Coordinates of C-alpha atoms in Angstrom, one line a residue:
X1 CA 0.0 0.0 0.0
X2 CA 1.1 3.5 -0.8
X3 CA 2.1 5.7 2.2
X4 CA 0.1 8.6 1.0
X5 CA -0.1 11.7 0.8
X6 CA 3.4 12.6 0.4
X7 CA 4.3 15.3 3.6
X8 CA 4.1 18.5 1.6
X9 CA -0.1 17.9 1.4
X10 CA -0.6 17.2 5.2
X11 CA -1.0 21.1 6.6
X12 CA -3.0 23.7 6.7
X13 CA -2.3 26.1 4.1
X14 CA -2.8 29.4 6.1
X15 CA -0.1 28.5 8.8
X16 CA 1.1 30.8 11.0
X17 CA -2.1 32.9 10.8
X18 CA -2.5 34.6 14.3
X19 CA -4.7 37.6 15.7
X20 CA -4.1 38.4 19.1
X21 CA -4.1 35.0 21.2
X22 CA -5.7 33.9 23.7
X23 CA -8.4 34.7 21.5
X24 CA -11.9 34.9 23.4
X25 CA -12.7 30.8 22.9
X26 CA -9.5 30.0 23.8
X27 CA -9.9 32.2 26.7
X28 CA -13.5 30.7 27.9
X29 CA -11.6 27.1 27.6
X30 CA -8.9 27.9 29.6
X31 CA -10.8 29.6 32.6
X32 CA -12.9 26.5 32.4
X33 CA -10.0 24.3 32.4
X34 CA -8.7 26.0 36.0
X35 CA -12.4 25.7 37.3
X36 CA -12.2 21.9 37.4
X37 CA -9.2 20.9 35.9
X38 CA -6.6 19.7 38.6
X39 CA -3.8 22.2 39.8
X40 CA -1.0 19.9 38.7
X41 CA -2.1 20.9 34.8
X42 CA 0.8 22.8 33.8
X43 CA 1.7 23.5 30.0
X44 CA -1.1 26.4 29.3
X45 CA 0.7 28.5 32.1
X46 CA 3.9 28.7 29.1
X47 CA 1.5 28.8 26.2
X48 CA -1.6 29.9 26.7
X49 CA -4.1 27.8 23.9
X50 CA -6.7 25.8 23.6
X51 CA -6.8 23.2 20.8
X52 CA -9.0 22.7 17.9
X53 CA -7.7 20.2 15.4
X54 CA -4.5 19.7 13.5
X55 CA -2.7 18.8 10.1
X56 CA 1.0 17.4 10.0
X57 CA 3.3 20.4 11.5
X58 CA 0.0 22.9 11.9
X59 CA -2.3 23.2 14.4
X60 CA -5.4 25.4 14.9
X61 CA -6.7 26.7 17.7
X62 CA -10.5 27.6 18.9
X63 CA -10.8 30.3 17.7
X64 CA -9.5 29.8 14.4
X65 CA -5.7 30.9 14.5
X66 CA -3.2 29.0 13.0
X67 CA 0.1 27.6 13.9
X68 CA 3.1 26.2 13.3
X69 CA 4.0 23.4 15.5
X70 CA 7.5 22.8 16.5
X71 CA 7.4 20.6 19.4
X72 CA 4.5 18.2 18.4
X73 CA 3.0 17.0 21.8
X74 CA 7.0 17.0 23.2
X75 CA 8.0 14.3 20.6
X76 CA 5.3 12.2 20.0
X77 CA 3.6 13.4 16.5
X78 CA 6.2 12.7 14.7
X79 CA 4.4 11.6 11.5
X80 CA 2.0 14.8 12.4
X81 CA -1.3 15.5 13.4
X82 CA -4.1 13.3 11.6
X83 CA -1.7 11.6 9.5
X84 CA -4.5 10.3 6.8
X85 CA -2.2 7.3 6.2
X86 CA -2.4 6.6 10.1
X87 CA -6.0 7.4 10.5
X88 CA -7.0 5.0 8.4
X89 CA -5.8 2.4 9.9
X90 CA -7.2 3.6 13.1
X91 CA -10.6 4.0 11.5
X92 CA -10.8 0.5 10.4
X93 CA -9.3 -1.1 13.4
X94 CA -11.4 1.0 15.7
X95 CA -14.2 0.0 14.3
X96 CA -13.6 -4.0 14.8
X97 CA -11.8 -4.3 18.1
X98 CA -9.9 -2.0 20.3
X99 CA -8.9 -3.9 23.9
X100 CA -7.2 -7.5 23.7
X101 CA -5.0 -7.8 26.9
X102 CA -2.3 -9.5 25.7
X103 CA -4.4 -11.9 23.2
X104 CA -2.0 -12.2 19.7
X105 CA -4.0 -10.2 17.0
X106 CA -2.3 -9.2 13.7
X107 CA -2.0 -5.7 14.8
X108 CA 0.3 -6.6 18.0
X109 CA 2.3 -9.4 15.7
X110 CA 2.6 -6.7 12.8
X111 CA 4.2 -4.2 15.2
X112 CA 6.8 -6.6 17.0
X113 CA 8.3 -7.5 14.1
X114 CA 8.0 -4.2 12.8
X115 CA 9.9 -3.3 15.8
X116 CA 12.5 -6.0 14.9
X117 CA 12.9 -4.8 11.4
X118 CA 13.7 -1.1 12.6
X119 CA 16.2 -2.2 16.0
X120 CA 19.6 -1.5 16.4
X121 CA 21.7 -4.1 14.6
X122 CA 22.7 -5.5 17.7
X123 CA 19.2 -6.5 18.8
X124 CA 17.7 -6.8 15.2
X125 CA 16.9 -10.5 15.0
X126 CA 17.3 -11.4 18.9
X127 CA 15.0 -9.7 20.6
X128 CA 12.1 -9.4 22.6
X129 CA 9.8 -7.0 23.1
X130 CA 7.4 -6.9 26.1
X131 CA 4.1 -4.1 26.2
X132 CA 2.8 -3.1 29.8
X133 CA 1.3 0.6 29.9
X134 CA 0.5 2.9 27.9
X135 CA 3.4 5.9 28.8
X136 CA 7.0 6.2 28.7
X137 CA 7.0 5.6 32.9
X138 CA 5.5 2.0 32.1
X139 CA 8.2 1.3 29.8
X140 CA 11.2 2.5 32.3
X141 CA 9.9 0.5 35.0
X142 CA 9.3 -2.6 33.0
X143 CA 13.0 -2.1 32.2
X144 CA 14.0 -1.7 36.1
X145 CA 12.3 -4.8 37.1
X146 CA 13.4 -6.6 34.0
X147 CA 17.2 -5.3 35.0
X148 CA 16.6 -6.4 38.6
X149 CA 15.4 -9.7 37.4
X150 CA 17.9 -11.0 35.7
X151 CA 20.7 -9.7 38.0
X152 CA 19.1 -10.4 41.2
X153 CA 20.6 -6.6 41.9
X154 CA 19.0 -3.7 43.2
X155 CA 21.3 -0.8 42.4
X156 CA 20.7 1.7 39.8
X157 CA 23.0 3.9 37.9
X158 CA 21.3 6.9 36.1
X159 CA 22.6 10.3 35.4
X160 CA 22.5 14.4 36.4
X161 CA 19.8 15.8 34.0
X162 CA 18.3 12.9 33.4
X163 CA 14.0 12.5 32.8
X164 CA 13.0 9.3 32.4
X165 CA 9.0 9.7 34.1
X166 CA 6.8 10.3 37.0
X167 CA 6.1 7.0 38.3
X168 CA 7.9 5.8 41.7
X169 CA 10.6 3.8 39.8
X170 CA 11.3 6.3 36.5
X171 CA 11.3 9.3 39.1
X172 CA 14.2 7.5 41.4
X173 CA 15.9 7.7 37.9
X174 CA 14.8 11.1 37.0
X175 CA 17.5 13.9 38.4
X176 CA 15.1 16.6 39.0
X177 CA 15.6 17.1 42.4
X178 CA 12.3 19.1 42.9
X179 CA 10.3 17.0 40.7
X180 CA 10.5 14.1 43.3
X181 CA 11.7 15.6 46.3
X182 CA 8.1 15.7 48.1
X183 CA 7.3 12.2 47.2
X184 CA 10.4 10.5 48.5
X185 CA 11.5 8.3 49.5
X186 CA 11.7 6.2 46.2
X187 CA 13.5 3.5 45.1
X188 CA 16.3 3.4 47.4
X189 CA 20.0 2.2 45.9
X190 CA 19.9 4.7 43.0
X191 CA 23.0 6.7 42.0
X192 CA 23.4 9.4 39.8
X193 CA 26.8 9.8 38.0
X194 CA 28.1 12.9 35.4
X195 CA 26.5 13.8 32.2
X196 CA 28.8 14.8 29.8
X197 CA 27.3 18.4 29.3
X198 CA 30.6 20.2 28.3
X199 CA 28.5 23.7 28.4
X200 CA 27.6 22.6 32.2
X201 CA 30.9 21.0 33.2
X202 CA 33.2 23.8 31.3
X203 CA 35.5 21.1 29.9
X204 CA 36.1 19.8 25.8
X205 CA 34.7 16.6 24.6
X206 CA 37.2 13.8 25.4
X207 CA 37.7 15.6 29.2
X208 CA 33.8 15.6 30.5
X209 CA 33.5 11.7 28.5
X210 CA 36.8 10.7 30.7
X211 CA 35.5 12.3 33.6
X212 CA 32.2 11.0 33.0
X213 CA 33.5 7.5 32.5
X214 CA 35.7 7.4 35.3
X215 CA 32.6 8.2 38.0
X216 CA 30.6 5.6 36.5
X217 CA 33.7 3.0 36.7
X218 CA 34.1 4.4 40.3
X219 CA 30.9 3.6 41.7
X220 CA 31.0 -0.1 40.1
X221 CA 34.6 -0.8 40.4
X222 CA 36.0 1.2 44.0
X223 CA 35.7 -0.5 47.5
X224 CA 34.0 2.2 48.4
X225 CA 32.2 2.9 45.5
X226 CA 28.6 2.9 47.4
X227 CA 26.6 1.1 45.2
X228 CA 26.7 -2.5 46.6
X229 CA 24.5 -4.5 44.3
X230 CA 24.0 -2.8 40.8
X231 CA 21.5 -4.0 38.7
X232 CA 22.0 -1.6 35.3
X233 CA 22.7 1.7 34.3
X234 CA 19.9 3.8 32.6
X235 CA 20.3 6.6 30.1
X236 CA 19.5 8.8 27.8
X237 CA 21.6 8.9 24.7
X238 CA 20.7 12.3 24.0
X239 CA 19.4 13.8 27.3
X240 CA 15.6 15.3 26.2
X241 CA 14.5 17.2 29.2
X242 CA 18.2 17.9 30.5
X243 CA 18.6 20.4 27.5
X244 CA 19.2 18.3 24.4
X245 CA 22.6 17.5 25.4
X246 CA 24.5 15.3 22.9
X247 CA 27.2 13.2 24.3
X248 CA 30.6 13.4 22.9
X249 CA 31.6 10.5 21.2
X250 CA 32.6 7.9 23.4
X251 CA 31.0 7.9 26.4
X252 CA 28.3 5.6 25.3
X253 CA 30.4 2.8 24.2
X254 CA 32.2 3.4 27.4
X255 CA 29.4 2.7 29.5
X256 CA 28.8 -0.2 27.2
X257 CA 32.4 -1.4 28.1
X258 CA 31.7 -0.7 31.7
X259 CA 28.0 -2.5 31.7
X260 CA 29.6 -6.0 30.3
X261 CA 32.9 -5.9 32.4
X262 CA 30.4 -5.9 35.4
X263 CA 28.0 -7.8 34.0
X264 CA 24.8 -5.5 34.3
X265 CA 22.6 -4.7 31.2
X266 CA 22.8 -1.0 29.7
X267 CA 19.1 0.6 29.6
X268 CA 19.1 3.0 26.8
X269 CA 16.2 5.3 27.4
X270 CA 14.8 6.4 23.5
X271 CA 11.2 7.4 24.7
X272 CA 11.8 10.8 23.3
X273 CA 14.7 10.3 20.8
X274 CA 13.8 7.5 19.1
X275 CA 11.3 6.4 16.1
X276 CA 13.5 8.9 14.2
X277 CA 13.8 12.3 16.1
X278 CA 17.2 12.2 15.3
X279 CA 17.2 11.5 12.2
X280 CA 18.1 7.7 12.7
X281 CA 15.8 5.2 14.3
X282 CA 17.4 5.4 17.5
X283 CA 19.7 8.3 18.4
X284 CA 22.1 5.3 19.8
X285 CA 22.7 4.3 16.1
X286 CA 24.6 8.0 16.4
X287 CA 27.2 6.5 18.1
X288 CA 27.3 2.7 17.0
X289 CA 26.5 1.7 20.8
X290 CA 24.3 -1.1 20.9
X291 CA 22.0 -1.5 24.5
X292 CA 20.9 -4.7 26.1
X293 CA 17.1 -3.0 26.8
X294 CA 15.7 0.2 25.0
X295 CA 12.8 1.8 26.1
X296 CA 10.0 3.2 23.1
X297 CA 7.1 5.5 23.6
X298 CA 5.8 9.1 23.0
X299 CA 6.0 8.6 18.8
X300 CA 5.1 4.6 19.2
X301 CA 2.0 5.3 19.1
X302 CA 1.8 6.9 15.3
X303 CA -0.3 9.9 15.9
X304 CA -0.7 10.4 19.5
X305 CA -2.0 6.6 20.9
X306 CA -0.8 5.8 24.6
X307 CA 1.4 3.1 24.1
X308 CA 4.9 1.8 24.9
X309 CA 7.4 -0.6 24.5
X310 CA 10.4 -2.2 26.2
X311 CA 12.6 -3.9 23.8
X312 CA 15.4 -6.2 25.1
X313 CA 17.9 -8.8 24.4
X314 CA 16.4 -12.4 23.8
X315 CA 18.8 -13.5 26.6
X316 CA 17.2 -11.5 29.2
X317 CA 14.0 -12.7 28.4
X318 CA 13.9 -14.9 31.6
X319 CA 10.6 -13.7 32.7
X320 CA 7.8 -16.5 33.5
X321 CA 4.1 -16.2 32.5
X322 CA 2.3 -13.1 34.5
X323 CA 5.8 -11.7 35.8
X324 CA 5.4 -8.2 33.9
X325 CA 1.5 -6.8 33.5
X326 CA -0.8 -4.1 32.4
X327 CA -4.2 -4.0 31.8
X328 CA -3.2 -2.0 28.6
X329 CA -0.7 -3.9 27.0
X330 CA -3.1 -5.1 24.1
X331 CA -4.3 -1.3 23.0
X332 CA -4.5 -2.6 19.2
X333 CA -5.7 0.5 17.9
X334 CA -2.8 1.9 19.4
X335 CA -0.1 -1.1 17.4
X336 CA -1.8 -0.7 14.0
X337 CA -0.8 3.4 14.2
X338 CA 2.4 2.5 15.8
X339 CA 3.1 0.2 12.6
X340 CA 1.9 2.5 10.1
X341 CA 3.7 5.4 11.3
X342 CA 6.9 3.3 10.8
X343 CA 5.4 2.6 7.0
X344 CA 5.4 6.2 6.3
X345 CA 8.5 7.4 8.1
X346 CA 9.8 4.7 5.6
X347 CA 8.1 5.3 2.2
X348 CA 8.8 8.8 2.8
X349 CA 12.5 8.5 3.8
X350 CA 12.1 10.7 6.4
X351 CA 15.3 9.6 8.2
X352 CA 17.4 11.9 5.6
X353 CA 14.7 14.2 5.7
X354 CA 15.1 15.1 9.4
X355 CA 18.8 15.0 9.3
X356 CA 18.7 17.1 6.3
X357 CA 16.0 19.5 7.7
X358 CA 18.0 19.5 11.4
X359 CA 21.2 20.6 9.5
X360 CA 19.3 23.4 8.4
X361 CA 17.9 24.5 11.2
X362 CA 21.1 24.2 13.4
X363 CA 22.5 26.1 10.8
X364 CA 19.9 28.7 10.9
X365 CA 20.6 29.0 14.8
X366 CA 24.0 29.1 14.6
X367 CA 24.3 32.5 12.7
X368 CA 22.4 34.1 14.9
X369 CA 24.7 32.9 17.4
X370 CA 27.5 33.6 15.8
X371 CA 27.0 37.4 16.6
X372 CA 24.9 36.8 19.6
X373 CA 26.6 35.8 22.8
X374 CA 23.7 35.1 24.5
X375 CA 23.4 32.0 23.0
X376 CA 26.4 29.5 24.1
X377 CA 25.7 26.7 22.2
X378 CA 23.3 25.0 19.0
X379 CA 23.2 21.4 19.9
X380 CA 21.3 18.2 18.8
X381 CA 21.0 15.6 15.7
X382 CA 18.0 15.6 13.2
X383 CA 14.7 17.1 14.3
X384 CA 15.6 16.9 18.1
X385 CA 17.5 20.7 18.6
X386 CA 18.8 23.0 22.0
X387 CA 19.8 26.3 21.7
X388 CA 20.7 27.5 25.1
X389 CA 20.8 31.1 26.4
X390 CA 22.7 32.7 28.9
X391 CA 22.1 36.1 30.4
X392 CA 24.9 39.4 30.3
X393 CA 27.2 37.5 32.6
X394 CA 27.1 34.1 31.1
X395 CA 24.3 32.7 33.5
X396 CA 21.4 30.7 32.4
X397 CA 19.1 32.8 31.4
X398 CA 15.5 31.2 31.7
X399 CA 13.6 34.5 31.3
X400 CA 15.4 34.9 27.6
X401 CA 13.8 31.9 26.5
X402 CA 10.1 32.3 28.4
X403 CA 10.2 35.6 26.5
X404 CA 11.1 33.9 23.3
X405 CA 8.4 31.2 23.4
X406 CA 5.7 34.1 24.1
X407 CA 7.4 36.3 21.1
X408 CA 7.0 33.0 18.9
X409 CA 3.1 32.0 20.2
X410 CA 2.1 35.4 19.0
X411 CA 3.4 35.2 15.7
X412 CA 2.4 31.6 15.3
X413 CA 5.0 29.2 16.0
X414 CA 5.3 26.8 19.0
X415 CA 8.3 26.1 20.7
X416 CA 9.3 25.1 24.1
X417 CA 11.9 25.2 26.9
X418 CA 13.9 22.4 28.0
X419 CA 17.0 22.6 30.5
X420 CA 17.9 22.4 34.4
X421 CA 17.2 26.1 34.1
X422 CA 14.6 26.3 32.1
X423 CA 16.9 28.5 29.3
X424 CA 16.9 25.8 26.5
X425 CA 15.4 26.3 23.2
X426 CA 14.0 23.0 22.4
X427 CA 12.7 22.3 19.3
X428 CA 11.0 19.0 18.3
X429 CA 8.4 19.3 15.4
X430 CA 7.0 16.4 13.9
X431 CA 9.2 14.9 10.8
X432 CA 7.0 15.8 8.5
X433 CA 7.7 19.4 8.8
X434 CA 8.3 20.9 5.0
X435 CA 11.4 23.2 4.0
X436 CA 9.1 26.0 3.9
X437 CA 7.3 26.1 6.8
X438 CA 10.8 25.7 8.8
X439 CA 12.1 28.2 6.6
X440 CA 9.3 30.6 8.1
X441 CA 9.3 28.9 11.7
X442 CA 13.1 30.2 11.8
X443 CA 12.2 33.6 10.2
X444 CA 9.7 34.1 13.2
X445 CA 12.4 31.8 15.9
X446 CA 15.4 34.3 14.7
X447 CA 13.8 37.5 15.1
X448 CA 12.4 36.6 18.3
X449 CA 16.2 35.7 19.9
X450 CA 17.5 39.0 18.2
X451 CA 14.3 40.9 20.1
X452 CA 14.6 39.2 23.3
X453 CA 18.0 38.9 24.0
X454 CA 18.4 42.8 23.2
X455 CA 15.7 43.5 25.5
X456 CA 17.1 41.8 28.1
X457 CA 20.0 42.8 27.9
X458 CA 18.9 46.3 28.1
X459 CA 17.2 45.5 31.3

């Protein structure tokens, strides 16, 4: 079947088409939503919107102003909004059966070997791949009891910056200090070694991986290491929330040589990189690194389904009937978009597209930064892209980029904010975002960091 229609018919063709937002729908929506919505809603408070509908990389809102959309539900539309090709799969598998548990149907089969045909070479042929919940959190802690399992270990290793969910388990992971710090305690035996931020740290490449590597090798490998019983070390080859932080090369394969000289399993976390963010499957395939278990959600579900995935080395898969379990694991509807999704990314080669589009946009950045010092550094690979501001005296400058992402909303492009302060520029539209309407995202992006940061700066 053909993957149609090709990427340049999927938007709306009056995109970015704004009058003054919050319009007065939009407005109604959102008081409503405070009335009885629960206090922990958070995303309105940064951009102010209530949705409507949306085509590929454009979005409208209530009241009938349209958007471009450069973070696509943080990573997950990453074949768009209403991809047709998706949808109609959905339709007719929607309309025949939706809930299975973990019954075999065609549309589970389909996406597990759909799954095998797109792993990492390492795990393409010999793996396994077990569904539990329906978010990214289900998946990480599926991979901690799967870790814990087969090692009969407790300890975890995870890393400064990382985000890997809200659950009990993902949040012992998770770095944010003041995400978890009034539910703890949580897992207990947790450890959380260097990231190899060079901006952060203040060091080149090969001196944060060494560093990096040798506190990782420290808390395995010294007497007095702390971590008694280790069970795995969980990361993020690009770090999503942390700031779209790229790791030099070499620290992953490092922590692969560390993981089989101790004989632990190495969690890659690719909720938010993977299905092709960076431009690969699998922003591991970056750096030739090859995981024992890989976590999948966010984009797994083709056009915005709840589902996830934990996929894992045949060898590990010691588990005995029951022993990992979710009422959701069979969310059909959810595997046939999943698969399809993959068809189109495919048909469509939107691999090269993202890393040709990425390049771009980098690029783009990077002149402005080249005469801008408030921006320290233009990071990322394909379609998954940090800028990161600091203020007059080189400190992260959060404000700069909350300004920037209200200077963008109203002129019609959406962007967010990533980073332990909050002064990232994270950009994540879906793959099928054309030449032209990144060309005019950036025209909006560009002027906005020239405005801001000379406001600021002022102040």
């Amino acid at each position: 079947m053909v993957a149609d229609p090709p990427i340049h018919e999927l938007h709306f063709d009056d995109a970015p088409s704004v009058d003054d937002v919050p319009g007065p729908k939009s407005t109604r929506l959102l008081e409503k939503q405070q009335r009885i919505d629960s206090s922990a809603v958070s995303y309105p408070e940064d951009i102010p919107i209530a949705f409507d509908s949306g085509k590929g990389a454009t979005v409208r809102d209530a009241d009938g102003n349209t958007f471009i959309d450069m973070f696509a539900g943080i990573g997950v539309l990453n074949v768009g909004h209403s991809n047709p090709y998706v949808l109609e799969a959905v339709h007719e598998q929607t309309d025949k059966f939706v809930h299975t548990v973990d019954f075999p149907t065609e549309a589970r089969l389909d996406l597990i070997e759909k799954l095998d045909e797109i792993a990492p070479a390492g795990l393409r042929g010999n793996n396994r791949v077990v569904f539990g919940g329906p978010t990214g959190s289900d998946a990480i802690e599926a991979s901690i009891k799967l870790a814990k399992y087969n090692t009969e270990g407790t300890g975890l290793v995870a890393f400064r910056g990382a985000y890997h969910g809200a659950t009990s388990g993902a949040m012992s992971l998770t770095g944010n200090k003041k995400f978890k710090g009034d539910y703890s305690p949580l897992l207990p035996d947790v450890v959380h070694a260097p990231y190899p931020n060079t901006v952060e740290m203040g060091k080149g490449p090969q001196e944060a991986v060494d560093h990096c590597l040798e506190e990782v090798k420290a808390i395995f490998e010294d007497p007095y290491g702390g971590l008694a019983n280790p069970a795995g070390i969980f990361v993020e080859p690009i770090q999503g929330e942390g700031g779209v932080v790229t790791p030099p090369k070499g620290f992953l394969k490092g922590l692969r040589d560390i993981a089989d000289d101790n004989d632990v399993p190495l969690v890659f976390d690719e909720i938010q990189s993977g299905l092709g963010r960076s431009g690969k499957w699998w922003a591991s395939e970056w750096y030739g690194v090859t995981p024992d278990v890989m976590t999948s959600a966010k984009a797994l579900g083709g056009t915005g389904f709840p589902l996830s995935a934990t996929i894992y080395h045949e060898d590990l898969d010691t588990w005995g009937s029951g022993d990992h379990a979710g009422t959701y694991r069979g969310h059909v509807v959810g595997m046939r978009a999943g698969t399809r999704a993959i068809e189109y990314i495919q048909e469509h080669d939107l691999l090269a597209h993202a890393r040709d589009l990425g390049q771009y946009i980098r690029g783009r950045l990077s002149e402005v930064a080249e005469d801008n010092p408030r921006i320290v550094d233009v990071r990322g690979k394909g379609l998954f892209i940090g800028a990161e501001f600091v203020d007059a005296e080189g400190n992260p400058d959060g404000e700069a980029a909350d300004a920037l992402q209200q200077y963008c909303f109203e002129r019609g492009v959406l962007v967010w904010k990533a980073g332990r302060h909050g002064n990232i520029l994270r950009l994540l539209p879906p793959l099928v975002l054309t030449h032209d309407l990144a060309e005019t995202a950036l025209d909006v992006i560009t002027d906005g960091i020239e405005a801001v940061t000379a406001e600021t700066q002022r102040v």
